[in-house]
mmCIF file of N, CA and C and ligand atoms in Angstrom:
data_model
loop_
_atom_site.group_PDB
_atom_site.id
_atom_site.type_symbol
_atom_site.label_atom_id
_atom_site.label_comp_id
_atom_site.label_asym_id
_atom_site.label_seq_id
_atom_site.Cartn_x
_atom_site.Cartn_y
_atom_site.Cartn_z
ATOM 1 N N UNK A 1 -10.599 21.598 1.370
ATOM 2 C CA UNK A 1 -10.634 20.194 0.952
ATOM 3 C C UNK A 1 -12.030 19.621 1.122
ATOM 4 N N UNK A 2 -12.523 18.944 0.116
ATOM 5 C CA UNK A 2 -13.864 18.359 0.172
ATOM 6 C C UNK A 2 -13.892 17.179 1.153
ATOM 7 N N UNK A 3 -15.013 17.025 1.806
ATOM 8 C CA UNK A 3 -15.157 15.887 2.716
ATOM 9 C C UNK A 3 -15.505 14.654 1.893
ATOM 10 N N UNK A 4 -14.709 13.617 2.075
ATOM 11 C CA UNK A 4 -14.918 12.384 1.320
ATOM 12 C C UNK A 4 -15.195 11.251 2.295
ATOM 13 N N UNK A 5 -15.876 10.203 1.827
ATOM 14 C CA UNK A 5 -16.100 9.071 2.718
ATOM 15 C C UNK A 5 -14.772 8.468 3.153
ATOM 16 N N UNK A 6 -14.735 7.938 4.355
ATOM 17 C CA UNK A 6 -13.498 7.387 4.887
ATOM 18 C C UNK A 6 -13.015 6.236 4.017
ATOM 19 N N UNK A 7 -11.734 6.216 3.761
ATOM 20 C CA UNK A 7 -11.197 5.163 2.917
ATOM 21 C C UNK A 7 -10.222 4.303 3.695
ATOM 22 N N UNK A 8 -10.279 3.019 3.394
ATOM 23 C CA UNK A 8 -9.488 2.039 4.152
ATOM 24 C C UNK A 8 -8.176 1.710 3.460
ATOM 25 N N UNK A 9 -7.097 1.885 4.202
ATOM 26 C CA UNK A 9 -5.772 1.530 3.688
ATOM 27 C C UNK A 9 -5.266 0.320 4.472
ATOM 28 N N UNK A 10 -4.893 -0.722 3.766
ATOM 29 C CA UNK A 10 -4.301 -1.905 4.392
ATOM 30 C C UNK A 10 -2.782 -1.789 4.318
ATOM 31 N N UNK A 11 -2.130 -1.908 5.474
ATOM 32 C CA UNK A 11 -0.674 -1.835 5.548
ATOM 33 C C UNK A 11 -0.150 -3.239 5.831
ATOM 34 N N UNK A 12 0.647 -3.771 4.903
ATOM 35 C CA UNK A 12 1.237 -5.097 5.116
ATOM 36 C C UNK A 12 2.728 -4.872 5.347
ATOM 37 N N UNK A 13 3.126 -4.911 6.595
ATOM 38 C CA UNK A 13 4.477 -4.505 7.002
ATOM 39 C C UNK A 13 4.840 -5.258 8.277
ATOM 40 N N UNK A 14 5.976 -5.989 8.245
ATOM 41 C CA UNK A 14 6.333 -6.781 9.432
ATOM 42 C C UNK A 14 7.085 -5.983 10.493
ATOM 43 N N UNK A 15 7.574 -4.785 10.156
ATOM 44 C CA UNK A 15 8.182 -3.953 11.195
ATOM 45 C C UNK A 15 7.033 -3.248 11.917
ATOM 46 N N UNK A 16 6.733 -3.754 13.112
ATOM 47 C CA UNK A 16 5.534 -3.298 13.822
ATOM 48 C C UNK A 16 5.570 -1.791 14.110
ATOM 49 N N UNK A 17 6.742 -1.274 14.494
ATOM 50 C CA UNK A 17 6.845 0.159 14.784
ATOM 51 C C UNK A 17 6.573 1.008 13.549
ATOM 52 N N UNK A 18 7.096 0.556 12.416
ATOM 53 C CA UNK A 18 6.857 1.293 11.175
ATOM 54 C C UNK A 18 5.376 1.216 10.784
ATOM 55 N N UNK A 19 4.786 0.038 10.959
ATOM 56 C CA UNK A 19 3.361 -0.114 10.644
ATOM 57 C C UNK A 19 2.531 0.852 11.494
ATOM 58 N N UNK A 20 2.894 0.984 12.774
ATOM 59 C CA UNK A 20 2.169 1.900 13.673
ATOM 60 C C UNK A 20 2.320 3.344 13.234
ATOM 61 N N UNK A 21 3.547 3.703 12.836
ATOM 62 C CA UNK A 21 3.794 5.069 12.365
ATOM 63 C C UNK A 21 2.992 5.368 11.094
ATOM 64 N N UNK A 22 2.953 4.389 10.206
ATOM 65 C CA UNK A 22 2.173 4.550 8.972
ATOM 66 C C UNK A 22 0.705 4.745 9.312
ATOM 67 N N UNK A 23 0.202 3.945 10.251
ATOM 68 C CA UNK A 23 -1.199 4.073 10.658
ATOM 69 C C UNK A 23 -1.458 5.464 11.222
ATOM 70 N N UNK A 24 -0.539 5.908 12.066
ATOM 71 C CA UNK A 24 -0.675 7.224 12.692
ATOM 72 C C UNK A 24 -0.780 8.333 11.632
ATOM 73 N N UNK A 25 0.142 8.330 10.691
ATOM 74 C CA UNK A 25 0.155 9.389 9.673
ATOM 75 C C UNK A 25 -1.062 9.301 8.748
ATOM 76 N N UNK A 26 -1.431 8.089 8.379
ATOM 77 C CA UNK A 26 -2.581 7.936 7.477
ATOM 78 C C UNK A 26 -3.882 8.341 8.180
ATOM 79 N N UNK A 27 -4.013 7.948 9.446
ATOM 80 C CA UNK A 27 -5.214 8.330 10.200
ATOM 81 C C UNK A 27 -5.290 9.840 10.360
ATOM 82 N N UNK A 28 -4.139 10.441 10.577
ATOM 83 C CA UNK A 28 -4.070 11.897 10.702
ATOM 84 C C UNK A 28 -4.587 12.575 9.424
ATOM 85 N N UNK A 29 -4.418 11.906 8.289
ATOM 86 C CA UNK A 29 -4.907 12.444 7.021
ATOM 87 C C UNK A 29 -6.293 11.914 6.669
ATOM 88 N N UNK A 30 -6.987 11.357 7.654
ATOM 89 C CA UNK A 30 -8.392 11.001 7.459
ATOM 90 C C UNK A 30 -8.662 9.603 6.932
ATOM 91 N N UNK A 31 -7.622 8.773 6.876
ATOM 92 C CA UNK A 31 -7.844 7.414 6.382
ATOM 93 C C UNK A 31 -8.121 6.464 7.534
ATOM 94 N N UNK A 32 -8.903 5.436 7.216
ATOM 95 C CA UNK A 32 -9.073 4.331 8.134
ATOM 96 C C UNK A 32 -7.935 3.357 7.805
ATOM 97 N N UNK A 33 -7.357 2.712 8.806
ATOM 98 C CA UNK A 33 -6.221 1.830 8.530
ATOM 99 C C UNK A 33 -6.399 0.457 9.161
ATOM 100 N N UNK A 34 -5.666 -0.476 8.597
ATOM 101 C CA UNK A 34 -5.664 -1.842 9.079
ATOM 102 C C UNK A 34 -4.248 -2.338 8.822
ATOM 103 N N UNK A 35 -3.613 -2.970 9.830
ATOM 104 C CA UNK A 35 -2.244 -3.434 9.641
ATOM 105 C C UNK A 35 -2.158 -4.952 9.740
ATOM 106 N N UNK A 36 -1.337 -5.542 8.887
ATOM 107 C CA UNK A 36 -1.051 -6.971 8.941
ATOM 108 C C UNK A 36 0.465 -7.108 8.950
ATOM 109 N N UNK A 37 0.987 -8.060 9.734
ATOM 110 C CA UNK A 37 2.431 -8.135 9.918
ATOM 111 C C UNK A 37 3.113 -9.301 9.211
ATOM 112 N N UNK A 38 2.370 -10.008 8.381
ATOM 113 C CA UNK A 38 3.009 -11.009 7.512
ATOM 114 C C UNK A 38 2.189 -11.120 6.226
ATOM 115 N N UNK A 39 2.816 -11.762 5.232
ATOM 116 C CA UNK A 39 2.194 -11.824 3.917
ATOM 117 C C UNK A 39 0.874 -12.579 3.889
ATOM 118 N N UNK A 40 0.800 -13.651 4.641
ATOM 119 C CA UNK A 40 -0.405 -14.481 4.658
ATOM 120 C C UNK A 40 -1.598 -13.725 5.250
ATOM 121 N N UNK A 41 -1.369 -13.096 6.428
ATOM 122 C CA UNK A 41 -2.433 -12.325 7.070
ATOM 123 C C UNK A 41 -2.845 -11.161 6.171
ATOM 124 N N UNK A 42 -1.856 -10.518 5.574
ATOM 125 C CA UNK A 42 -2.140 -9.388 4.698
ATOM 126 C C UNK A 42 -3.031 -9.782 3.528
ATOM 127 N N UNK A 43 -2.690 -10.898 2.926
ATOM 128 C CA UNK A 43 -3.460 -11.392 1.787
ATOM 129 C C UNK A 43 -4.910 -11.693 2.205
ATOM 130 N N UNK A 44 -5.061 -12.368 3.347
ATOM 131 C CA UNK A 44 -6.410 -12.694 3.832
ATOM 132 C C UNK A 44 -7.221 -11.445 4.140
ATOM 133 N N UNK A 45 -6.582 -10.463 4.792
ATOM 134 C CA UNK A 45 -7.279 -9.206 5.114
ATOM 135 C C UNK A 45 -7.701 -8.503 3.826
ATOM 136 N N UNK A 46 -6.814 -8.499 2.845
ATOM 137 C CA UNK A 46 -7.112 -7.825 1.578
ATOM 138 C C UNK A 46 -8.335 -8.458 0.919
ATOM 139 N N UNK A 47 -8.389 -9.777 0.940
ATOM 140 C CA UNK A 47 -9.493 -10.483 0.289
ATOM 141 C C UNK A 47 -10.798 -10.273 1.066
ATOM 142 N N UNK A 48 -10.710 -10.274 2.411
ATOM 143 C CA UNK A 48 -11.919 -10.117 3.227
ATOM 144 C C UNK A 48 -12.442 -8.691 3.267
ATOM 145 N N UNK A 49 -11.527 -7.716 3.342
ATOM 146 C CA UNK A 49 -11.958 -6.342 3.572
ATOM 147 C C UNK A 49 -12.016 -5.474 2.307
ATOM 148 N N UNK A 50 -11.396 -5.912 1.225
ATOM 149 C CA UNK A 50 -11.270 -5.108 0.008
ATOM 150 C C UNK A 50 -10.947 -3.642 0.324
ATOM 151 N N UNK A 51 -9.702 -3.378 0.747
ATOM 152 C CA UNK A 51 -9.325 -1.992 1.062
ATOM 153 C C UNK A 51 -9.295 -1.118 -0.199
ATOM 154 N N UNK A 52 -9.230 0.201 0.009
ATOM 155 C CA UNK A 52 -9.158 1.124 -1.135
ATOM 156 C C UNK A 52 -7.742 1.198 -1.694
ATOM 157 N N UNK A 53 -6.767 0.850 -0.848
ATOM 158 C CA UNK A 53 -5.365 0.870 -1.287
ATOM 159 C C UNK A 53 -4.556 -0.012 -0.338
ATOM 160 N N UNK A 54 -3.487 -0.593 -0.862
ATOM 161 C CA UNK A 54 -2.629 -1.453 -0.046
ATOM 162 C C UNK A 54 -1.200 -0.922 -0.078
ATOM 163 N N UNK A 55 -0.605 -0.762 1.103
ATOM 164 C CA UNK A 55 0.815 -0.436 1.211
ATOM 165 C C UNK A 55 1.511 -1.756 1.543
ATOM 166 N N UNK A 56 2.431 -2.151 0.686
ATOM 167 C CA UNK A 56 2.987 -3.498 0.777
ATOM 168 C C UNK A 56 4.504 -3.504 0.908
ATOM 169 N N UNK A 57 4.990 -4.085 1.981
ATOM 170 C CA UNK A 57 6.426 -4.323 2.162
ATOM 171 C C UNK A 57 6.785 -5.555 1.325
ATOM 172 N N UNK A 58 8.062 -5.721 0.966
ATOM 173 C CA UNK A 58 8.431 -6.902 0.184
ATOM 174 C C UNK A 58 9.008 -8.032 1.028
ATOM 175 N N UNK A 59 9.940 -7.694 1.914
ATOM 176 C CA UNK A 59 10.547 -8.756 2.725
ATOM 177 C C UNK A 59 9.640 -9.024 3.927
ATOM 178 N N UNK A 60 8.745 -9.987 3.723
ATOM 179 C CA UNK A 60 7.706 -10.298 4.704
ATOM 180 C C UNK A 60 7.783 -11.767 5.095
ATOM 181 N N UNK A 61 7.442 -12.094 6.346
ATOM 182 C CA UNK A 61 7.361 -13.506 6.721
ATOM 183 C C UNK A 61 6.171 -14.200 6.042
ATOM 184 N N UNK A 62 6.267 -15.488 5.935
ATOM 185 C CA UNK A 62 5.211 -16.377 5.411
ATOM 186 C C UNK A 62 5.017 -16.302 3.901
ATOM 187 N N UNK A 63 4.677 -15.146 3.357
ATOM 188 C CA UNK A 63 4.614 -15.027 1.894
ATOM 189 C C UNK A 63 5.372 -13.750 1.511
ATOM 190 N N UNK A 64 6.296 -13.847 0.583
ATOM 191 C CA UNK A 64 7.057 -12.679 0.133
ATOM 192 C C UNK A 64 6.121 -11.660 -0.517
ATOM 193 N N UNK A 65 6.455 -10.374 -0.367
ATOM 194 C CA UNK A 65 5.610 -9.314 -0.897
ATOM 195 C C UNK A 65 5.333 -9.417 -2.385
ATOM 196 N N UNK A 66 6.342 -9.855 -3.157
ATOM 197 C CA UNK A 66 6.130 -9.970 -4.608
ATOM 198 C C UNK A 66 5.065 -11.020 -4.915
ATOM 199 N N UNK A 67 5.066 -12.088 -4.131
ATOM 200 C CA UNK A 67 4.077 -13.143 -4.315
ATOM 201 C C UNK A 67 2.692 -12.640 -3.848
ATOM 202 N N UNK A 68 2.677 -11.877 -2.762
ATOM 203 C CA UNK A 68 1.424 -11.272 -2.294
ATOM 204 C C UNK A 68 0.844 -10.411 -3.419
ATOM 205 N N UNK A 69 1.708 -9.627 -4.028
ATOM 206 C CA UNK A 69 1.301 -8.744 -5.114
ATOM 207 C C UNK A 69 0.693 -9.548 -6.270
ATOM 208 N N UNK A 70 1.380 -10.603 -6.658
ATOM 209 C CA UNK A 70 0.903 -11.433 -7.759
ATOM 210 C C UNK A 70 -0.458 -12.056 -7.426
ATOM 211 N N UNK A 71 -0.598 -12.553 -6.183
ATOM 212 C CA UNK A 71 -1.853 -13.182 -5.778
ATOM 213 C C UNK A 71 -2.998 -12.166 -5.710
ATOM 214 N N UNK A 72 -2.693 -10.956 -5.246
ATOM 215 C CA UNK A 72 -3.721 -9.903 -5.193
ATOM 216 C C UNK A 72 -4.207 -9.580 -6.602
ATOM 217 N N UNK A 73 -3.272 -9.561 -7.538
ATOM 218 C CA UNK A 73 -3.619 -9.237 -8.921
ATOM 219 C C UNK A 73 -4.396 -10.364 -9.608
ATOM 220 N N UNK A 74 -4.230 -11.601 -9.115
ATOM 221 C CA UNK A 74 -4.930 -12.706 -9.773
ATOM 222 C C UNK A 74 -6.268 -13.011 -9.103
ATOM 223 N N UNK A 75 -6.583 -12.281 -8.018
ATOM 224 C CA UNK A 75 -7.855 -12.506 -7.332
ATOM 225 C C UNK A 75 -8.874 -11.450 -7.779
ATOM 226 N N UNK A 76 -10.052 -11.865 -8.265
ATOM 227 C CA UNK A 76 -11.011 -10.912 -8.825
ATOM 228 C C UNK A 76 -11.373 -9.776 -7.862
ATOM 229 N N UNK A 77 -11.470 -10.074 -6.559
ATOM 230 C CA UNK A 77 -11.872 -9.062 -5.585
ATOM 231 C C UNK A 77 -10.837 -7.981 -5.352
ATOM 232 N N UNK A 78 -9.558 -8.285 -5.587
ATOM 233 C CA UNK A 78 -8.504 -7.329 -5.258
ATOM 234 C C UNK A 78 -7.717 -6.865 -6.486
ATOM 235 N N UNK A 79 -8.141 -7.339 -7.658
ATOM 236 C CA UNK A 79 -7.411 -7.030 -8.887
ATOM 237 C C UNK A 79 -7.232 -5.528 -9.115
ATOM 238 N N UNK A 80 -8.272 -4.749 -8.754
ATOM 239 C CA UNK A 80 -8.254 -3.311 -9.053
ATOM 240 C C UNK A 80 -7.676 -2.453 -7.929
ATOM 241 N N UNK A 81 -7.370 -3.060 -6.788
ATOM 242 C CA UNK A 81 -6.930 -2.258 -5.640
ATOM 243 C C UNK A 81 -5.503 -1.742 -5.882
ATOM 244 N N UNK A 82 -5.302 -0.416 -5.790
ATOM 245 C CA UNK A 82 -3.952 0.115 -5.985
ATOM 246 C C UNK A 82 -2.978 -0.429 -4.932
ATOM 247 N N UNK A 83 -1.779 -0.765 -5.381
ATOM 248 C CA UNK A 83 -0.740 -1.283 -4.482
ATOM 249 C C UNK A 83 0.475 -0.369 -4.546
ATOM 250 N N UNK A 84 0.867 0.129 -3.380
ATOM 251 C CA UNK A 84 2.079 0.922 -3.273
ATOM 252 C C UNK A 84 3.105 0.072 -2.530
ATOM 253 N N UNK A 85 4.165 -0.327 -3.217
ATOM 254 C CA UNK A 85 5.212 -1.113 -2.570
ATOM 255 C C UNK A 85 6.133 -0.165 -1.807
ATOM 256 N N UNK A 86 6.445 -0.570 -0.581
ATOM 257 C CA UNK A 86 7.322 0.216 0.279
ATOM 258 C C UNK A 86 8.402 -0.738 0.745
ATOM 259 N N UNK A 87 9.616 -0.576 0.214
ATOM 260 C CA UNK A 87 10.619 -1.589 0.514
ATOM 261 C C UNK A 87 12.006 -1.007 0.691
ATOM 262 N N UNK A 88 12.819 -1.715 1.470
ATOM 263 C CA UNK A 88 14.221 -1.345 1.626
ATOM 264 C C UNK A 88 15.028 -1.803 0.414
ATOM 265 N N UNK A 89 14.431 -2.678 -0.391
ATOM 266 C CA UNK A 89 15.113 -3.163 -1.602
ATOM 267 C C UNK A 89 15.033 -2.064 -2.654
ATOM 268 N N UNK A 90 16.201 -1.500 -2.986
ATOM 269 C CA UNK A 90 16.159 -0.304 -3.827
ATOM 270 C C UNK A 90 16.807 -0.489 -5.197
ATOM 271 N N UNK A 91 17.143 -1.743 -5.560
ATOM 272 C CA UNK A 91 17.750 -1.923 -6.874
ATOM 273 C C UNK A 91 16.687 -1.756 -7.966
ATOM 274 N N UNK A 92 17.161 -1.326 -9.116
ATOM 275 C CA UNK A 92 16.243 -1.146 -10.238
ATOM 276 C C UNK A 92 15.558 -2.463 -10.590
ATOM 277 N N UNK A 93 16.323 -3.574 -10.505
ATOM 278 C CA UNK A 93 15.763 -4.887 -10.838
ATOM 279 C C UNK A 93 14.576 -5.224 -9.936
ATOM 280 N N UNK A 94 14.699 -4.934 -8.646
ATOM 281 C CA UNK A 94 13.592 -5.216 -7.719
ATOM 282 C C UNK A 94 12.404 -4.321 -8.007
ATOM 283 N N UNK A 95 12.668 -3.064 -8.298
ATOM 284 C CA UNK A 95 11.567 -2.145 -8.627
ATOM 285 C C UNK A 95 10.816 -2.638 -9.853
ATOM 286 N N UNK A 96 11.581 -3.050 -10.861
ATOM 287 C CA UNK A 96 10.954 -3.549 -12.090
ATOM 288 C C UNK A 96 10.132 -4.792 -11.796
ATOM 289 N N UNK A 97 10.688 -5.701 -10.973
ATOM 290 C CA UNK A 97 9.927 -6.910 -10.630
ATOM 291 C C UNK A 97 8.634 -6.563 -9.917
ATOM 292 N N UNK A 98 8.713 -5.604 -8.989
ATOM 293 C CA UNK A 98 7.518 -5.170 -8.254
ATOM 294 C C UNK A 98 6.467 -4.619 -9.195
ATOM 295 N N UNK A 99 6.889 -3.767 -10.125
ATOM 296 C CA UNK A 99 5.941 -3.153 -11.056
ATOM 297 C C UNK A 99 5.396 -4.202 -12.019
ATOM 298 N N UNK A 100 6.269 -5.146 -12.424
ATOM 299 C CA UNK A 100 5.824 -6.240 -13.300
ATOM 300 C C UNK A 100 4.796 -7.138 -12.620
ATOM 301 N N UNK A 101 4.897 -7.266 -11.311
ATOM 302 C CA UNK A 101 3.951 -8.104 -10.566
ATOM 303 C C UNK A 101 2.625 -7.388 -10.344
ATOM 304 N N UNK A 102 2.544 -6.133 -10.777
ATOM 305 C CA UNK A 102 1.264 -5.434 -10.696
ATOM 306 C C UNK A 102 1.210 -4.312 -9.684
ATOM 307 N N UNK A 103 2.353 -3.956 -9.073
ATOM 308 C CA UNK A 103 2.350 -2.815 -8.156
ATOM 309 C C UNK A 103 2.117 -1.530 -8.960
ATOM 310 N N UNK A 104 1.451 -0.550 -8.357
ATOM 311 C CA UNK A 104 1.168 0.703 -9.059
ATOM 312 C C UNK A 104 2.233 1.761 -8.795
ATOM 313 N N UNK A 105 2.927 1.611 -7.674
ATOM 314 C CA UNK A 105 3.959 2.581 -7.325
ATOM 315 C C UNK A 105 4.967 1.879 -6.417
ATOM 316 N N UNK A 106 6.166 2.451 -6.323
ATOM 317 C CA UNK A 106 7.228 1.818 -5.554
ATOM 318 C C UNK A 106 8.004 2.901 -4.826
ATOM 319 N N UNK A 107 8.068 2.804 -3.513
ATOM 320 C CA UNK A 107 8.851 3.759 -2.722
ATOM 321 C C UNK A 107 9.890 2.984 -1.933
ATOM 322 N N UNK A 108 11.097 3.550 -1.819
ATOM 323 C CA UNK A 108 12.129 2.860 -1.051
ATOM 324 C C UNK A 108 12.261 3.473 0.338
ATOM 325 N N UNK A 109 12.591 2.601 1.295
ATOM 326 C CA UNK A 109 12.876 3.041 2.665
ATOM 327 C C UNK A 109 14.338 3.457 2.720
ATOM 328 N N UNK A 110 14.712 4.501 3.452
ATOM 329 C CA UNK A 110 13.821 5.366 4.226
ATOM 330 C C UNK A 110 13.043 6.304 3.308
ATOM 331 N N UNK A 111 11.921 6.805 3.800
ATOM 332 C CA UNK A 111 11.060 7.662 2.979
ATOM 333 C C UNK A 111 10.488 8.753 3.870
ATOM 334 N N UNK A 112 9.889 9.746 3.248
ATOM 335 C CA UNK A 112 9.244 10.820 4.002
ATOM 336 C C UNK A 112 7.746 10.579 3.997
ATOM 337 N N UNK A 113 7.133 10.733 5.159
ATOM 338 C CA UNK A 113 5.699 10.473 5.259
ATOM 339 C C UNK A 113 4.890 11.405 4.347
ATOM 340 N N UNK A 114 5.347 12.651 4.229
ATOM 341 C CA UNK A 114 4.612 13.605 3.388
ATOM 342 C C UNK A 114 4.543 13.098 1.947
ATOM 343 N N UNK A 115 5.652 12.538 1.460
ATOM 344 C CA UNK A 115 5.669 12.022 0.085
ATOM 345 C C UNK A 115 4.773 10.801 -0.026
ATOM 346 N N UNK A 116 4.799 9.948 0.987
ATOM 347 C CA UNK A 116 3.963 8.746 0.959
ATOM 348 C C UNK A 116 2.477 9.126 0.891
ATOM 349 N N UNK A 117 2.065 10.071 1.720
ATOM 350 C CA UNK A 117 0.667 10.497 1.743
ATOM 351 C C UNK A 117 0.278 11.056 0.376
ATOM 352 N N UNK A 118 1.180 11.833 -0.194
ATOM 353 C CA UNK A 118 0.865 12.448 -1.467
ATOM 354 C C UNK A 118 0.768 11.397 -2.585
ATOM 355 N N UNK A 119 1.606 10.363 -2.522
ATOM 356 C CA UNK A 119 1.497 9.275 -3.510
ATOM 357 C C UNK A 119 0.222 8.455 -3.302
ATOM 358 N N UNK A 120 -0.145 8.233 -2.043
ATOM 359 C CA UNK A 120 -1.395 7.511 -1.738
ATOM 360 C C UNK A 120 -2.572 8.274 -2.342
ATOM 361 N N UNK A 121 -2.602 9.583 -2.116
ATOM 362 C CA UNK A 121 -3.694 10.395 -2.655
ATOM 363 C C UNK A 121 -3.715 10.368 -4.178
ATOM 364 N N UNK A 122 -2.525 10.405 -4.788
ATOM 365 C CA UNK A 122 -2.446 10.377 -6.255
ATOM 366 C C UNK A 122 -2.996 9.058 -6.790
ATOM 367 N N UNK A 123 -2.639 7.946 -6.146
ATOM 368 C CA UNK A 123 -3.123 6.636 -6.602
ATOM 369 C C UNK A 123 -4.634 6.532 -6.450
ATOM 370 N N UNK A 124 -5.171 7.066 -5.363
ATOM 371 C CA UNK A 124 -6.621 7.007 -5.143
ATOM 372 C C UNK A 124 -7.362 7.872 -6.156
ATOM 373 N N UNK A 125 -6.806 9.025 -6.464
ATOM 374 C CA UNK A 125 -7.432 9.894 -7.465
ATOM 375 C C UNK A 125 -7.450 9.227 -8.825
ATOM 376 N N UNK A 126 -6.329 8.579 -9.157
ATOM 377 C CA UNK A 126 -6.217 7.941 -10.455
ATOM 378 C C UNK A 126 -7.234 6.812 -10.570
ATOM 379 N N UNK A 127 -7.404 6.074 -9.459
ATOM 380 C CA UNK A 127 -8.347 4.958 -9.488
ATOM 381 C C UNK A 127 -9.771 5.451 -9.708
ATOM 382 N N UNK A 128 -10.072 6.618 -9.134
ATOM 383 C CA UNK A 128 -11.417 7.169 -9.296
ATOM 384 C C UNK A 128 -11.631 7.776 -10.665
ATOM 385 N N UNK A 129 -10.560 7.842 -11.447
ATOM 386 C CA UNK A 129 -10.670 8.407 -12.773
ATOM 387 C C UNK A 129 -10.761 9.919 -12.783
ATOM 388 N N UNK A 130 -10.358 10.531 -11.674
ATOM 389 C CA UNK A 130 -10.383 11.990 -11.631
ATOM 390 C C UNK A 130 -9.088 12.518 -12.233
ATOM 391 N N UNK A 131 -9.125 13.717 -12.763
ATOM 392 C CA UNK A 131 -7.869 14.276 -13.282
ATOM 393 C C UNK A 131 -6.882 14.514 -12.147
ATOM 394 N N UNK A 132 -5.594 14.380 -12.434
ATOM 395 C CA UNK A 132 -4.580 14.557 -11.390
ATOM 396 C C UNK A 132 -4.489 16.018 -10.951
ATOM 397 N N UNK A 133 -4.775 16.917 -11.878
ATOM 398 C CA UNK A 133 -4.742 18.338 -11.517
ATOM 399 C C UNK A 133 -6.142 18.909 -11.695
ATOM 400 N N UNK A 134 -6.558 19.710 -10.733
ATOM 401 C CA UNK A 134 -7.877 20.334 -10.892
ATOM 402 C C UNK A 134 -7.716 21.842 -10.938
HETATM 403 CA CA1 CA B 201 10.055 -6.281 6.014
#
């Protein structure tokens, strides 16, 4: 595997234990991480830090994840940042709403960390304009 510059992943997740686990797994795969536990803090961190990717829960205190998604997409600094929604809401209608609000991918809880890491890598590759298969 080629050595790449460290990339920052912002995790917006109000379940603190899950946020910690996500940080642990992402750091293990060489990512720098930052966690926010409500929608408002997450939005502010995203705007200030411009992460390389955002993992976004939907049922969040202060600002709902779908609204966070919409605001991220309407802000010039974060418009291009890939968003992976991670939610317990698994209905097709919610998935469609998430994707319509500008999310790039949608995973439902419970999930496997290996799959999450692989989707994160796929989204980052796509953003860089690299081919998915080499
Ligand atoms: Ca939640």
